[in-house]
Amino acid sequence: MNETFVRLLCPDCGKSWERKPKELPAHTDQFACDGCTAQRRTAEFARTDRDLDVLKQFQ
């Protein structure tokens, strides 16, 4: 069985990384970048629409 990951991209510093959807807050909640600590809604860190769909599916 494959594990599902959400690809994230910080709109402020450009850092990219992956996390399991269950490790992330809901797409409407605040989330902080691992690199620059910028805070935005989790949905704004989703790299693609597909990543956002995966995040929403597992919330």
PDB file of C-alpha atoms in Angstrom:
ATOM      1  CA  MET A   1       0.000   0.000   0.000  1.00  0.00           C
ATOM      2  CA  ASN A   2       1.351   3.418  -0.970  1.00  0.00           C
ATOM      3  CA  GLU A   3       1.455   6.238   1.522  1.00  0.00           C
ATOM      4  CA  THR A   4      -0.174   9.485   0.464  1.00  0.00           C
ATOM      5  CA  PHE A   5       1.693  12.757   0.727  1.00  0.00           C
ATOM      6  CA  VAL A   6       0.748  16.365   0.113  1.00  0.00           C
ATOM      7  CA  ARG A   7       3.373  18.462  -1.619  1.00  0.00           C
ATOM      8  CA  LEU A   8       3.734  21.896  -0.034  1.00  0.00           C
ATOM      9  CA  LEU A   9       5.290  25.110  -1.320  1.00  0.00           C
ATOM     10  CA  CYS A  10       5.728  28.248   0.766  1.00  0.00           C
ATOM     11  CA  PRO A  11       4.456  31.292  -1.134  1.00  0.00           C
ATOM     12  CA  ASP A  12       6.828  33.531   0.851  1.00  0.00           C
ATOM     13  CA  CYS A  13      10.233  31.810   0.786  1.00  0.00           C
ATOM     14  CA  GLY A  14       9.733  29.152  -1.923  1.00  0.00           C
ATOM     15  CA  LYS A  15      10.661  26.198   0.313  1.00  0.00           C
ATOM     16  CA  SER A  16       9.076  22.937  -0.860  1.00  0.00           C
ATOM     17  CA  TRP A  17       8.493  19.789   1.170  1.00  0.00           C
ATOM     18  CA  GLU A  18       6.042  16.921   1.680  1.00  0.00           C
ATOM     19  CA  ARG A  19       3.866  15.878   4.595  1.00  0.00           C
ATOM     20  CA  LYS A  20       1.271  13.210   5.224  1.00  0.00           C
ATOM     21  CA  PRO A  21      -2.205  14.779   5.070  1.00  0.00           C
ATOM     22  CA  LYS A  22      -3.043  13.569   8.597  1.00  0.00           C
ATOM     23  CA  GLU A  23      -0.025  15.537   9.928  1.00  0.00           C
ATOM     24  CA  LEU A  24      -1.430  18.826   8.617  1.00  0.00           C
ATOM     25  CA  PRO A  25      -4.133  21.084  10.007  1.00  0.00           C
ATOM     26  CA  ALA A  26      -7.400  21.432   8.084  1.00  0.00           C
ATOM     27  CA  HIS A  27      -7.101  23.345   4.804  1.00  0.00           C
ATOM     28  CA  THR A  28      -8.851  26.386   6.341  1.00  0.00           C
ATOM     29  CA  ASP A  29      -6.675  26.477   9.503  1.00  0.00           C
ATOM     30  CA  GLN A  30      -3.450  28.423   9.984  1.00  0.00           C
ATOM     31  CA  PHE A  31      -0.173  26.663   9.194  1.00  0.00           C
ATOM     32  CA  ALA A  32       3.438  27.852   9.480  1.00  0.00           C
ATOM     33  CA  CYS A  33       6.222  27.245   6.956  1.00  0.00           C
ATOM     34  CA  ASP A  34       9.014  24.966   8.189  1.00  0.00           C
ATOM     35  CA  GLY A  35      11.567  27.357   6.711  1.00  0.00           C
ATOM     36  CA  CYS A  36      10.565  30.973   7.275  1.00  0.00           C
ATOM     37  CA  THR A  37       7.646  30.528   9.734  1.00  0.00           C
ATOM     38  CA  ALA A  38       5.258  32.492   7.488  1.00  0.00           C
ATOM     39  CA  GLN A  39       1.677  31.763   8.518  1.00  0.00           C
ATOM     40  CA  ARG A  40      -1.185  31.273   6.087  1.00  0.00           C
ATOM     41  CA  ARG A  41      -4.114  28.920   5.584  1.00  0.00           C
ATOM     42  CA  THR A  42      -2.871  25.386   4.924  1.00  0.00           C
ATOM     43  CA  ALA A  43      -4.605  25.465   1.522  1.00  0.00           C
ATOM     44  CA  GLU A  44      -2.258  28.257   0.407  1.00  0.00           C
ATOM     45  CA  PHE A  45       0.745  25.939   0.863  1.00  0.00           C
ATOM     46  CA  ALA A  46      -0.644  23.179  -1.388  1.00  0.00           C
ATOM     47  CA  ARG A  47       1.573  23.033  -4.466  1.00  0.00           C
ATOM     48  CA  THR A  48      -1.154  21.974  -6.910  1.00  0.00           C
ATOM     49  CA  ASP A  49      -4.927  21.603  -7.020  1.00  0.00           C
ATOM     50  CA  ARG A  50      -4.393  17.847  -6.712  1.00  0.00           C
ATOM     51  CA  ASP A  51      -2.421  18.334  -3.492  1.00  0.00           C
ATOM     52  CA  LEU A  52      -5.248  20.504  -2.156  1.00  0.00           C
ATOM     53  CA  ASP A  53      -7.807  17.827  -3.078  1.00  0.00           C
ATOM     54  CA  VAL A  54      -5.780  15.194  -1.228  1.00  0.00           C
ATOM     55  CA  LEU A  55      -5.520  17.469   1.807  1.00  0.00           C
ATOM     56  CA  LYS A  56      -9.286  18.041   1.842  1.00  0.00           C
ATOM     57  CA  GLN A  57     -10.005  14.330   1.358  1.00  0.00           C
ATOM     58  CA  PHE A  58      -8.043  13.274   4.432  1.00  0.00           C
ATOM     59  CA  GLN A  59      -9.316  15.996   6.778  1.00  0.00           C
TER      60      GLN A  59
END
